[in-house]
Each structure stands twice: as structure tokens, then as C-alpha cells.
Amino acid sequence: MFGMIGFGAAGLNGTQRSLGTVGDKSVSITSYSNALQNEINRLQQQIGRALTQEEVQTIGIDQQALNRVINTRALDQLVTDLGLSMGDERVSAELQKIPAFLGLNGMFDRVSYGEVLRRNNLSEGDFEASLREDGARKILQQAVLTGIEAAPAYEDAIVSFITQNRDFSWARISAANIAAETSEGTESDLVAFHIENPKKFTKPAAKIISYIWLSPEMLASSMDISEETLRSVYEIRIDEFNQAPSRMVERLIFSERSKAQDAMDEIVAGTLTFESAVSDRGLTLADVDLGIVEKTILDDAGDAVFSLMQPGLVGPIDTNLGPALFRVSAILDGSIQAYDTVKDQLRMEASLDAAANEIVAISEDVDDLLAGGAALEDIAAETDMEFGVFEWHVSASGGISDFDAFKLAATTLTADNFPTIASINGGGIFAIRLDGNIDAELKPLNEVRLEVQAAFAAQNLKAAIIDRASEVAAEVSTQTPLKSFGLVEMTELGVTRGDTIDGAPPTMVAKAFETELGTAAIIEDVLGALIIIPTVENAGDFESDQVKALKEIVGNRIKAAISQDIFEAFSNAARDGIDININQVTVQSITTNILGNR
């Protein structure tokens, strides 16, 4: 709830705080920005990486967030129309649960409450109205979702599918299982294979590109950096090179020393954890976290905290806020780097910076020369720019080809483009000219003969392996096991659909469940082929504690999914027939601002 506090969007006709209205309800900028951040963070956690601005908008996350906010305000309008509301006592109780409004004694503090709201440009009336709306919306949600249960047969079907398991045998067939050696092919075989598989042996289309370029790294060695400059930079960055020891610290404050001592005694005795002591005070670990601090920051507590040689707890210690327990979760040693040890690093950084500044001046001269019609070769002769020419294609790498800006420019380059100055990452510049195009061309057989022979032999070997696998698959059965064909037979027991088999492709388990019992199937992979034969199918044991626990989890998830779908449908229905007026220009501005800062 407290996460709703935020700021408006400056620069949009002053300071704008509303995106528009849904019915009679205003849609705040903060609600949309929070919803967008939450949607982005949720998806990033699922895929395990950061999303780009283009991906966010292509997927439609911004629209999902906006629709969620609009639906919420539509429900608020419905709640108002129905006359539902949360009473003053309930609002007061909710206020007293918000940590930011609590005083040192862990109780609601009106001064803190007013100060926090003032810092965020919110009035008490507006904030409490939002609490009241949230509470009333929850009442409506509970009324809509009461009595929703998943059908037992549906739960049982899913649990049966998950817990069903199979026993199967499998064996790999490789070149070692092929009796006859595969042929490298006659001349006519190679000629035909070369013609029938042109993609394998075709030189890609290319552009003949002339270019000039210059990067800070190319100029750095010519930059003259004085000793005085380096020492000045070192002094400016002294805090970076000379870091005092620090600790990662949490501080739990008590109103009385006796209470702090009792908590410390219980923690030492093992009957209480620090986390429990924090929650008993109505706080979270985030509330007591001081972060990484140096000794001087802790005043009188510094000596005791820094006396710990390993992470641990110390206290109670009297502070200006009251007696406190301090927990150290990490010990960070300081480091002192003398000038002489970092001088080379500073010189290189300063040289690159100076070179980047020099390139800015050079780029202006080059731009003038290009505008005057000077050829790239002449510009390279007159400036520090380096000239080159090569056959570029989309797979080219090394040198200037490694820069994305060059790749994009080369991809779109045509004979109609005149050379212009462009930038590359790191402060470099370049300009390019198209001198010609080279069509894709099938390389002559004599030029790629060894490659053709290898590819032809590999294809024949793969075909021979599949043929042998087909022969075995036609004869193998539960009575004639795989090992009877001279194969190394592996047996897997009680494999469920979610299991994986070491040394086997990921598709093996799925194939084991797709294949009829007692019937063999073939799986191709890069190493050859595998034969698999499922032998026994077993149902999950619904009386086991593990399956009972799984059934409860599945039931809860089904219920949650059904509830979410029903309430989403209800929200969409509530939205129908309500006037929605959203300023799309403001939405786009806020979206761009959020995504641009990621």
C-alpha cells in the first residue's frame, strides 16, 4: 500500500499527477508507473535477464500495465456506485501497520505520518481515501471470489498426469555399431552432393566497402599526459583508491535497555532469531538495514561493531536513538592503493579521455572535408583517420566490423549514400563508401573438396546409423531386449514427465511417454541415434504424503488461476459502460521516461 506514494511528472504542463479519468475516478501517474515497473520486474525474473525498451513495447507490457490500472479504477467506481466503503476504524488500523509511520517505540506516530506525506506532496485526506478505496475493493473481491473451488476430478487428472511414471530401456547407436565403413564418395557422388547442397559451400554475398575510422585506443599512445595531471586525478579520486574498512550492518532499536538485553539473551540462547526480534517490533529487515557503513558513522557503537572478527551480533549498545542490537552480516576490508600502483591505469584512462576529446575536434574537420567532397583516401592522408577497404558480409567480424553502429551502416549502405561521419561506442568515429557488390557464389568443388568429402561422409554415416536403428527397432521387444543386439542397454525406472536423463537428449522422456508400451522408437541427435522402448507404466501413489502435498499445491494453484480469471473477467465487465478518458501523450511520456532510465 505504501508503495503508492510517489511523484508527479514534471514538464507536462507544470507538474501533472493524473493520466486521466475512469468514470469519476482520477488515474494517477504514480499508479501507472508502479504498475509498469512491477510488470517489467515480474517478466525479467521469469526470463532471467533485463528487457530492452523495444522488447517492453513490442510485448505490450506498457499496455498491460495501463489496462491493469484502468481496471482497478473501474472497480473503484463500481464500489462507489454500490455504496461499499471501509470504516474509519479499519482505515486507522491499516495506517498503523505501515512501518514508515511508526515511531521509535514501534507505535503509530502522527508526526512521522504527516512528515512522510508532506515529503511526497500528499494530503492526509488523499492518502486515507486511497486506503479506503483499497479496502473497499478487497471487500468486493472477496464477495466475488467466495465459494470458488476447483473440481476434484480436474485436480486428480492433473496430479495423475504429473505423478504418472514409466520404466523404459534405451541404447545409443553410433558409428561403432555400423559394420561397414561409409564411403567418402566417388567423383560423381561429390559433384552431385556439391550441387545439391549449395548452402553448405556458398560464399555469402558481400559489399566492397571503403572506410576511414578512428578510436580513442588508436590515438591514446600519442596523448601527452603530465605527471601533475595524473597526481591531480589521483587526489580527486582518493576515496576510490583508499577505502576505509566497512561493515554491512543492521540496527534494531529498543525503547528500554532491559528489553534489548532480553532479546540479546534469547538470541544467544537460540530461542529467538534476529529476524523474529525485528518482526516482533513490527518492523522488516529493510527498516533496520543501515547498509555498508564505516566506523565513524556508528559513533559510540563503532568500536563494538568493528571489534567483531566475523559476522555476528553485538549489543545492547546505547545510541542517541535508544539501546540497540547491531548485526554484522558482512565484513569488508579496506584497501589502500598508492599512487605508483595505479599510475599506469590513470595514465591510460586519461589518455583515452584526451583522445576522445581530440576525436571530437577531428570529427568536425572530417565532417567539413566530407561536405566539401573529399575522398576517404585523401581524408586519411590529411588526418589521423585510418583508411581500409574490405569485402564485408553479415557474418564479418574483427576490427571495425565488431561495432554495432558500423554493422547497421554497412547493412543499409547503397551506392546512393554519400560518406558521412558517424559514431561508434567508446568515442570513435567512422565514415564508409560502397565501392561495389559481390553476389553470393557457389565455391568451386576443387576449392572446397575436403569440406564436401567430409559432409558427404557424415551424411552417409548418419543414414547408416538410422538404418541400423530402424532394423533394431523393428525386432526389439520386452522379450528381445536391446542388449541382445550388442548394444549397451540402459534401464530407467519410475521416470516422470518432469525428469531428465543424463547423457540423453531432452526429448527422450517425452518420447518415452508418447510411445506405446513394448514398442520401440528412434530419437535422432548429433551423436547418432537412440532407441527407446517403454516397458511399464505406473500410476502415482495418491496415498503417499508426497502426492497428497502435491495435490494440495495443485488445488491451490488451480483455485488461484480460476479466481484470477474470474476476477479479471469481472473487472473487464465493470469497465464496460464507463467513460474512460486517458491522455495518451502523457502515458507515452511517462513510459518513455521510465524505459529510458532502465
PDB file of N, CA, C and O in Angstrom, residues 122-184:
ATOM      1  N   LEU A 122       1.532  14.720  -0.566  1.00  0.00           N
ATOM      2  CA  LEU A 122       0.219  14.121  -0.413  1.00  0.00           C
ATOM      3  C   LEU A 122      -0.452  14.657   0.847  1.00  0.00           C
ATOM      4  O   LEU A 122       0.205  14.882   1.866  1.00  0.00           O
ATOM      5  N   SER A 123      -1.753  14.821   0.751  1.00  0.00           N
ATOM      6  CA  SER A 123      -2.505  15.225   1.937  1.00  0.00           C
ATOM      7  C   SER A 123      -2.987  13.984   2.671  1.00  0.00           C
ATOM      8  O   SER A 123      -3.100  12.905   2.089  1.00  0.00           O
ATOM      9  N   GLU A 124      -3.282  14.144   3.956  1.00  0.00           N
ATOM     10  CA  GLU A 124      -3.794  13.018   4.732  1.00  0.00           C
ATOM     11  C   GLU A 124      -5.120  12.540   4.148  1.00  0.00           C
ATOM     12  O   GLU A 124      -5.395  11.333   4.081  1.00  0.00           O
ATOM     13  N   GLY A 125      -5.944  13.471   3.695  1.00  0.00           N
ATOM     14  CA  GLY A 125      -7.238  13.099   3.144  1.00  0.00           C
ATOM     15  C   GLY A 125      -7.105  12.228   1.898  1.00  0.00           C
ATOM     16  O   GLY A 125      -7.796  11.216   1.753  1.00  0.00           O
ATOM     17  N   ASP A 126      -6.177  12.629   0.994  1.00  0.00           N
ATOM     18  CA  ASP A 126      -5.989  11.859  -0.234  1.00  0.00           C
ATOM     19  C   ASP A 126      -5.455  10.465   0.066  1.00  0.00           C
ATOM     20  O   ASP A 126      -5.903   9.461  -0.513  1.00  0.00           O
ATOM     21  N   PHE A 127      -4.489  10.390   0.982  1.00  0.00           N
ATOM     22  CA  PHE A 127      -3.877   9.104   1.280  1.00  0.00           C
ATOM     23  C   PHE A 127      -4.893   8.170   1.958  1.00  0.00           C
ATOM     24  O   PHE A 127      -4.987   6.988   1.627  1.00  0.00           O
ATOM     25  N   GLU A 128      -5.638   8.703   2.900  1.00  0.00           N
ATOM     26  CA  GLU A 128      -6.612   7.871   3.593  1.00  0.00           C
ATOM     27  C   GLU A 128      -7.755   7.476   2.662  1.00  0.00           C
ATOM     28  O   GLU A 128      -8.332   6.389   2.795  1.00  0.00           O
ATOM     29  N   ALA A 129      -8.061   8.331   1.695  1.00  0.00           N
ATOM     30  CA  ALA A 129      -9.083   7.970   0.707  1.00  0.00           C
ATOM     31  C   ALA A 129      -8.613   6.791  -0.137  1.00  0.00           C
ATOM     32  O   ALA A 129      -9.392   5.898  -0.476  1.00  0.00           O
ATOM     33  N   SER A 130      -7.309   6.787  -0.449  1.00  0.00           N
ATOM     34  CA  SER A 130      -6.777   5.669  -1.237  1.00  0.00           C
ATOM     35  C   SER A 130      -6.802   4.387  -0.417  1.00  0.00           C
ATOM     36  O   SER A 130      -7.090   3.309  -0.953  1.00  0.00           O
ATOM     37  N   LEU A 131      -6.509   4.486   0.878  1.00  0.00           N
ATOM     38  CA  LEU A 131      -6.603   3.317   1.751  1.00  0.00           C
ATOM     39  C   LEU A 131      -8.044   2.795   1.792  1.00  0.00           C
ATOM     40  O   LEU A 131      -8.291   1.590   1.735  1.00  0.00           O
ATOM     41  N   ARG A 132      -8.965   3.715   1.872  1.00  0.00           N
ATOM     42  CA  ARG A 132     -10.382   3.341   1.955  1.00  0.00           C
ATOM     43  C   ARG A 132     -10.819   2.646   0.659  1.00  0.00           C
ATOM     44  O   ARG A 132     -11.547   1.655   0.685  1.00  0.00           O
ATOM     45  N   GLU A 133     -10.346   3.165  -0.484  1.00  0.00           N
ATOM     46  CA  GLU A 133     -10.688   2.547  -1.766  1.00  0.00           C
ATOM     47  C   GLU A 133     -10.103   1.150  -1.877  1.00  0.00           C
ATOM     48  O   GLU A 133     -10.761   0.216  -2.348  1.00  0.00           O
ATOM     49  N   ASP A 134      -8.856   0.995  -1.451  1.00  0.00           N
ATOM     50  CA  ASP A 134      -8.222  -0.327  -1.491  1.00  0.00           C
ATOM     51  C   ASP A 134      -8.994  -1.322  -0.644  1.00  0.00           C
ATOM     52  O   ASP A 134      -9.226  -2.469  -1.050  1.00  0.00           O
ATOM     53  N   GLY A 135      -9.362  -0.894   0.540  1.00  0.00           N
ATOM     54  CA  GLY A 135     -10.094  -1.776   1.438  1.00  0.00           C
ATOM     55  C   GLY A 135     -11.448  -2.165   0.883  1.00  0.00           C
ATOM     56  O   GLY A 135     -11.860  -3.335   0.946  1.00  0.00           O
ATOM     57  N   ALA A 136     -12.154  -1.207   0.318  1.00  0.00           N
ATOM     58  CA  ALA A 136     -13.477  -1.486  -0.252  1.00  0.00           C
ATOM     59  C   ALA A 136     -13.355  -2.406  -1.460  1.00  0.00           C
ATOM     60  O   ALA A 136     -14.186  -3.294  -1.676  1.00  0.00           O
ATOM     61  N   ARG A 137     -12.293  -2.211  -2.262  1.00  0.00           N
ATOM     62  CA  ARG A 137     -12.081  -3.074  -3.416  1.00  0.00           C
ATOM     63  C   ARG A 137     -11.816  -4.512  -2.983  1.00  0.00           C
ATOM     64  O   ARG A 137     -12.248  -5.469  -3.627  1.00  0.00           O
ATOM     65  N   LYS A 138     -11.092  -4.675  -1.881  1.00  0.00           N
ATOM     66  CA  LYS A 138     -10.829  -6.028  -1.361  1.00  0.00           C
ATOM     67  C   LYS A 138     -12.124  -6.690  -0.877  1.00  0.00           C
ATOM     68  O   LYS A 138     -12.316  -7.894  -1.049  1.00  0.00           O
ATOM     69  N   ILE A 139     -13.004  -5.884  -0.283  1.00  0.00           N
ATOM     70  CA  ILE A 139     -14.304  -6.419   0.149  1.00  0.00           C
ATOM     71  C   ILE A 139     -15.074  -6.942  -1.064  1.00  0.00           C
ATOM     72  O   ILE A 139     -15.648  -8.036  -1.044  1.00  0.00           O
ATOM     73  N   LEU A 140     -15.057  -6.165  -2.153  1.00  0.00           N
ATOM     74  CA  LEU A 140     -15.740  -6.574  -3.378  1.00  0.00           C
ATOM     75  C   LEU A 140     -15.114  -7.835  -3.940  1.00  0.00           C
ATOM     76  O   LEU A 140     -15.808  -8.774  -4.350  1.00  0.00           O
ATOM     77  N   GLN A 141     -13.786  -7.876  -3.957  1.00  0.00           N
ATOM     78  CA  GLN A 141     -13.083  -9.046  -4.496  1.00  0.00           C
ATOM     79  C   GLN A 141     -13.430 -10.304  -3.705  1.00  0.00           C
ATOM     80  O   GLN A 141     -13.677 -11.362  -4.282  1.00  0.00           O
ATOM     81  N   GLN A 142     -13.447 -10.189  -2.383  1.00  0.00           N
ATOM     82  CA  GLN A 142     -13.792 -11.337  -1.546  1.00  0.00           C
ATOM     83  C   GLN A 142     -15.206 -11.818  -1.822  1.00  0.00           C
ATOM     84  O   GLN A 142     -15.483 -13.024  -1.858  1.00  0.00           O
ATOM     85  N   ALA A 143     -16.121 -10.857  -2.044  1.00  0.00           N
ATOM     86  CA  ALA A 143     -17.516 -11.226  -2.318  1.00  0.00           C
ATOM     87  C   ALA A 143     -17.628 -11.963  -3.657  1.00  0.00           C
ATOM     88  O   ALA A 143     -18.370 -12.942  -3.781  1.00  0.00           O
ATOM     89  N   VAL A 144     -16.860 -11.499  -4.653  1.00  0.00           N
ATOM     90  CA  VAL A 144     -16.927 -12.120  -5.981  1.00  0.00           C
ATOM     91  C   VAL A 144     -16.325 -13.524  -5.968  1.00  0.00           C
ATOM     92  O   VAL A 144     -16.834 -14.447  -6.607  1.00  0.00           O
ATOM     93  N   LEU A 145     -15.234 -13.709  -5.209  1.00  0.00           N
ATOM     94  CA  LEU A 145     -14.478 -14.959  -5.282  1.00  0.00           C
ATOM     95  C   LEU A 145     -14.857 -15.969  -4.204  1.00  0.00           C
ATOM     96  O   LEU A 145     -14.341 -17.090  -4.204  1.00  0.00           O
ATOM     97  N   THR A 146     -15.738 -15.593  -3.285  1.00  0.00           N
ATOM     98  CA  THR A 146     -16.128 -16.528  -2.229  1.00  0.00           C
ATOM     99  C   THR A 146     -16.802 -17.763  -2.825  1.00  0.00           C
ATOM    100  O   THR A 146     -17.671 -17.665  -3.692  1.00  0.00           O
ATOM    101  N   GLY A 147     -16.384 -18.915  -2.370  1.00  0.00           N
ATOM    102  CA  GLY A 147     -17.004 -20.168  -2.788  1.00  0.00           C
ATOM    103  C   GLY A 147     -16.398 -20.801  -4.021  1.00  0.00           C
ATOM    104  O   GLY A 147     -16.837 -21.875  -4.451  1.00  0.00           O
ATOM    105  N   ILE A 148     -15.376 -20.187  -4.592  1.00  0.00           N
ATOM    106  CA  ILE A 148     -14.756 -20.767  -5.789  1.00  0.00           C
ATOM    107  C   ILE A 148     -13.875 -21.944  -5.389  1.00  0.00           C
ATOM    108  O   ILE A 148     -12.994 -21.814  -4.527  1.00  0.00           O
ATOM    109  N   GLU A 149     -14.107 -23.074  -5.971  1.00  0.00           N
ATOM    110  CA  GLU A 149     -13.320 -24.278  -5.694  1.00  0.00           C
ATOM    111  C   GLU A 149     -13.017 -24.980  -7.017  1.00  0.00           C
ATOM    112  O   GLU A 149     -13.804 -24.920  -7.965  1.00  0.00           O
ATOM    113  N   ALA A 150     -11.875 -25.637  -7.066  1.00  0.00           N
ATOM    114  CA  ALA A 150     -11.527 -26.413  -8.260  1.00  0.00           C
ATOM    115  C   ALA A 150     -12.250 -27.755  -8.220  1.00  0.00           C
ATOM    116  O   ALA A 150     -12.421 -28.354  -7.153  1.00  0.00           O
ATOM    117  N   ALA A 151     -12.687 -28.242  -9.368  1.00  0.00           N
ATOM    118  CA  ALA A 151     -13.361 -29.540  -9.445  1.00  0.00           C
ATOM    119  C   ALA A 151     -12.378 -30.643  -9.049  1.00  0.00           C
ATOM    120  O   ALA A 151     -11.276 -30.710  -9.589  1.00  0.00           O
ATOM    121  N   PRO A 152     -12.740 -31.510  -8.096  1.00  0.00           N
ATOM    122  CA  PRO A 152     -11.821 -32.587  -7.664  1.00  0.00           C
ATOM    123  C   PRO A 152     -11.323 -33.447  -8.815  1.00  0.00           C
ATOM    124  O   PRO A 152     -10.169 -33.864  -8.831  1.00  0.00           O
ATOM    125  N   ALA A 153     -12.206 -33.727  -9.784  1.00  0.00           N
ATOM    126  CA  ALA A 153     -11.789 -34.561 -10.916  1.00  0.00           C
ATOM    127  C   ALA A 153     -10.693 -33.877 -11.726  1.00  0.00           C
ATOM    128  O   ALA A 153      -9.775 -34.536 -12.241  1.00  0.00           O
ATOM    129  N   TYR A 154     -10.787 -32.544 -11.824  1.00  0.00           N
ATOM    130  CA  TYR A 154      -9.771 -31.779 -12.556  1.00  0.00           C
ATOM    131  C   TYR A 154      -8.437 -31.848 -11.817  1.00  0.00           C
ATOM    132  O   TYR A 154      -7.383 -32.081 -12.423  1.00  0.00           O
ATOM    133  N   GLU A 155      -8.472 -31.676 -10.493  1.00  0.00           N
ATOM    134  CA  GLU A 155      -7.260 -31.784  -9.682  1.00  0.00           C
ATOM    135  C   GLU A 155      -6.641 -33.166  -9.843  1.00  0.00           C
ATOM    136  O   GLU A 155      -5.422 -33.300 -10.065  1.00  0.00           O
ATOM    137  N   ASP A 156      -7.472 -34.204  -9.726  1.00  0.00           N
ATOM    138  CA  ASP A 156      -6.963 -35.576  -9.811  1.00  0.00           C
ATOM    139  C   ASP A 156      -6.337 -35.847 -11.172  1.00  0.00           C
ATOM    140  O   ASP A 156      -5.300 -36.528 -11.269  1.00  0.00           O
ATOM    141  N   ALA A 157      -6.947 -35.321 -12.230  1.00  0.00           N
ATOM    142  CA  ALA A 157      -6.416 -35.557 -13.570  1.00  0.00           C
ATOM    143  C   ALA A 157      -5.030 -34.939 -13.724  1.00  0.00           C
ATOM    144  O   ALA A 157      -4.113 -35.560 -14.297  1.00  0.00           O
ATOM    145  N   ILE A 158      -4.862 -33.734 -13.216  1.00  0.00           N
ATOM    146  CA  ILE A 158      -3.563 -33.064 -13.336  1.00  0.00           C
ATOM    147  C   ILE A 158      -2.516 -33.772 -12.479  1.00  0.00           C
ATOM    148  O   ILE A 158      -1.381 -34.010 -12.921  1.00  0.00           O
ATOM    149  N   VAL A 159      -2.885 -34.127 -11.240  1.00  0.00           N
ATOM    150  CA  VAL A 159      -1.932 -34.814 -10.364  1.00  0.00           C
ATOM    151  C   VAL A 159      -1.566 -36.178 -10.949  1.00  0.00           C
ATOM    152  O   VAL A 159      -0.401 -36.595 -10.887  1.00  0.00           O
ATOM    153  N   SER A 160      -2.539 -36.877 -11.524  1.00  0.00           N
ATOM    154  CA  SER A 160      -2.262 -38.172 -12.161  1.00  0.00           C
ATOM    155  C   SER A 160      -1.271 -38.007 -13.302  1.00  0.00           C
ATOM    156  O   SER A 160      -0.341 -38.811 -13.468  1.00  0.00           O
ATOM    157  N   PHE A 161      -1.460 -36.964 -14.095  1.00  0.00           N
ATOM    158  CA  PHE A 161      -0.563 -36.701 -15.222  1.00  0.00           C
ATOM    159  C   PHE A 161       0.852 -36.412 -14.728  1.00  0.00           C
ATOM    160  O   PHE A 161       1.834 -36.913 -15.282  1.00  0.00           O
ATOM    161  N   ILE A 162       0.951 -35.622 -13.656  1.00  0.00           N
ATOM    162  CA  ILE A 162       2.268 -35.238 -13.135  1.00  0.00           C
ATOM    163  C   ILE A 162       2.984 -36.425 -12.505  1.00  0.00           C
ATOM    164  O   ILE A 162       4.195 -36.607 -12.681  1.00  0.00           O
ATOM    165  N   THR A 163       2.251 -37.251 -11.764  1.00  0.00           N
ATOM    166  CA  THR A 163       2.886 -38.324 -10.995  1.00  0.00           C
ATOM    167  C   THR A 163       2.993 -39.637 -11.758  1.00  0.00           C
ATOM    168  O   THR A 163       3.679 -40.556 -11.305  1.00  0.00           O
ATOM    169  N   GLN A 164       2.310 -39.751 -12.876  1.00  0.00           N
ATOM    170  CA  GLN A 164       2.427 -40.968 -13.681  1.00  0.00           C
ATOM    171  C   GLN A 164       3.889 -41.167 -14.070  1.00  0.00           C
ATOM    172  O   GLN A 164       4.589 -40.220 -14.425  1.00  0.00           O
ATOM    173  N   ASN A 165       4.372 -42.397 -14.005  1.00  0.00           N
ATOM    174  CA  ASN A 165       5.769 -42.658 -14.348  1.00  0.00           C
ATOM    175  C   ASN A 165       5.888 -43.931 -15.173  1.00  0.00           C
ATOM    176  O   ASN A 165       4.995 -44.778 -15.172  1.00  0.00           O
ATOM    177  N   ARG A 166       6.999 -44.020 -15.882  1.00  0.00           N
ATOM    178  CA  ARG A 166       7.237 -45.167 -16.753  1.00  0.00           C
ATOM    179  C   ARG A 166       8.642 -45.725 -16.540  1.00  0.00           C
ATOM    180  O   ARG A 166       9.567 -44.977 -16.186  1.00  0.00           O
ATOM    181  N   ASP A 167       8.757 -47.051 -16.760  1.00  0.00           N
ATOM    182  CA  ASP A 167      10.056 -47.711 -16.845  1.00  0.00           C
ATOM    183  C   ASP A 167      10.365 -47.893 -18.331  1.00  0.00           C
ATOM    184  O   ASP A 167       9.479 -48.223 -19.118  1.00  0.00           O
ATOM    185  N   PHE A 168      11.604 -47.653 -18.715  1.00  0.00           N
ATOM    186  CA  PHE A 168      11.963 -47.884 -20.115  1.00  0.00           C
ATOM    187  C   PHE A 168      13.452 -48.196 -20.228  1.00  0.00           C
ATOM    188  O   PHE A 168      14.250 -47.904 -19.321  1.00  0.00           O
ATOM    189  N   SER A 169      13.791 -48.809 -21.344  1.00  0.00           N
ATOM    190  CA  SER A 169      15.188 -49.110 -21.662  1.00  0.00           C
ATOM    191  C   SER A 169      15.579 -48.310 -22.894  1.00  0.00           C
ATOM    192  O   SER A 169      14.727 -47.995 -23.744  1.00  0.00           O
ATOM    193  N   TRP A 170      16.865 -48.010 -23.000  1.00  0.00           N
ATOM    194  CA  TRP A 170      17.334 -47.292 -24.171  1.00  0.00           C
ATOM    195  C   TRP A 170      18.792 -47.621 -24.448  1.00  0.00           C
ATOM    196  O   TRP A 170      19.516 -48.090 -23.567  1.00  0.00           O
ATOM    197  N   ALA A 171      19.195 -47.400 -25.667  1.00  0.00           N
ATOM    198  CA  ALA A 171      20.582 -47.650 -26.067  1.00  0.00           C
ATOM    199  C   ALA A 171      20.934 -46.697 -27.201  1.00  0.00           C
ATOM    200  O   ALA A 171      20.059 -46.294 -27.986  1.00  0.00           O
ATOM    201  N   ARG A 172      22.203 -46.370 -27.271  1.00  0.00           N
ATOM    202  CA  ARG A 172      22.676 -45.466 -28.325  1.00  0.00           C
ATOM    203  C   ARG A 172      23.302 -46.272 -29.455  1.00  0.00           C
ATOM    204  O   ARG A 172      24.034 -47.240 -29.222  1.00  0.00           O
ATOM    205  N   ILE A 173      23.017 -45.858 -30.675  1.00  0.00           N
ATOM    206  CA  ILE A 173      23.659 -46.438 -31.851  1.00  0.00           C
ATOM    207  C   ILE A 173      24.535 -45.356 -32.474  1.00  0.00           C
ATOM    208  O   ILE A 173      24.058 -44.250 -32.775  1.00  0.00           O
ATOM    209  N   SER A 174      25.810 -45.671 -32.634  1.00  0.00           N
ATOM    210  CA  SER A 174      26.759 -44.714 -33.190  1.00  0.00           C
ATOM    211  C   SER A 174      27.574 -45.391 -34.280  1.00  0.00           C
ATOM    212  O   SER A 174      27.282 -46.521 -34.697  1.00  0.00           O
ATOM    213  N   ALA A 175      28.622 -44.727 -34.732  1.00  0.00           N
ATOM    214  CA  ALA A 175      29.451 -45.276 -35.803  1.00  0.00           C
ATOM    215  C   ALA A 175      30.047 -46.623 -35.415  1.00  0.00           C
ATOM    216  O   ALA A 175      30.274 -47.491 -36.275  1.00  0.00           O
ATOM    217  N   ALA A 176      30.292 -46.812 -34.107  1.00  0.00           N
ATOM    218  CA  ALA A 176      30.892 -48.069 -33.651  1.00  0.00           C
ATOM    219  C   ALA A 176      29.969 -49.259 -33.874  1.00  0.00           C
ATOM    220  O   ALA A 176      30.427 -50.408 -33.892  1.00  0.00           O
ATOM    221  N   ASN A 177      28.668 -49.006 -34.035  1.00  0.00           N
ATOM    222  CA  ASN A 177      27.700 -50.092 -34.227  1.00  0.00           C
ATOM    223  C   ASN A 177      27.410 -50.369 -35.701  1.00  0.00           C
ATOM    224  O   ASN A 177      26.551 -51.196 -36.010  1.00  0.00           O
ATOM    225  N   ILE A 178      28.122 -49.677 -36.574  1.00  0.00           N
ATOM    226  CA  ILE A 178      27.921 -49.876 -38.007  1.00  0.00           C
ATOM    227  C   ILE A 178      29.012 -50.801 -38.523  1.00  0.00           C
ATOM    228  O   ILE A 178      30.214 -50.525 -38.371  1.00  0.00           O
ATOM    229  N   ALA A 179      28.602 -51.891 -39.147  1.00  0.00           N
ATOM    230  CA  ALA A 179      29.572 -52.904 -39.573  1.00  0.00           C
ATOM    231  C   ALA A 179      30.432 -52.412 -40.728  1.00  0.00           C
ATOM    232  O   ALA A 179      31.661 -52.522 -40.699  1.00  0.00           O
ATOM    233  N   ALA A 180      29.809 -51.871 -41.773  1.00  0.00           N
ATOM    234  CA  ALA A 180      30.557 -51.455 -42.962  1.00  0.00           C
ATOM    235  C   ALA A 180      31.017 -50.010 -42.825  1.00  0.00           C
ATOM    236  O   ALA A 180      30.325 -49.169 -42.247  1.00  0.00           O
ATOM    237  N   GLU A 181      32.200 -49.707 -43.346  1.00  0.00           N
ATOM    238  CA  GLU A 181      32.697 -48.338 -43.358  1.00  0.00           C
ATOM    239  C   GLU A 181      31.927 -47.530 -44.395  1.00  0.00           C
ATOM    240  O   GLU A 181      31.587 -48.030 -45.469  1.00  0.00           O
ATOM    241  N   THR A 182      31.674 -46.283 -44.070  1.00  0.00           N
ATOM    242  CA  THR A 182      30.952 -45.426 -45.010  1.00  0.00           C
ATOM    243  C   THR A 182      31.914 -44.877 -46.055  1.00  0.00           C
ATOM    244  O   THR A 182      33.069 -44.574 -45.759  1.00  0.00           O
ATOM    245  N   SER A 183      31.415 -44.739 -47.257  1.00  0.00           N
ATOM    246  CA  SER A 183      32.256 -44.285 -48.369  1.00  0.00           C
ATOM    247  C   SER A 183      32.397 -42.769 -48.359  1.00  0.00           C
ATOM    248  O   SER A 183      31.481 -42.037 -47.973  1.00  0.00           O
ATOM    249  N   GLU A 184      33.583 -42.305 -48.779  1.00  0.00           N
ATOM    250  CA  GLU A 184      33.790 -40.866 -48.937  1.00  0.00           C
ATOM    251  C   GLU A 184      33.257 -40.385 -50.277  1.00  0.00           C
ATOM    252  O   GLU A 184      33.271 -39.197 -50.556  1.00  0.00           O
TER     253      GLU A 184
END
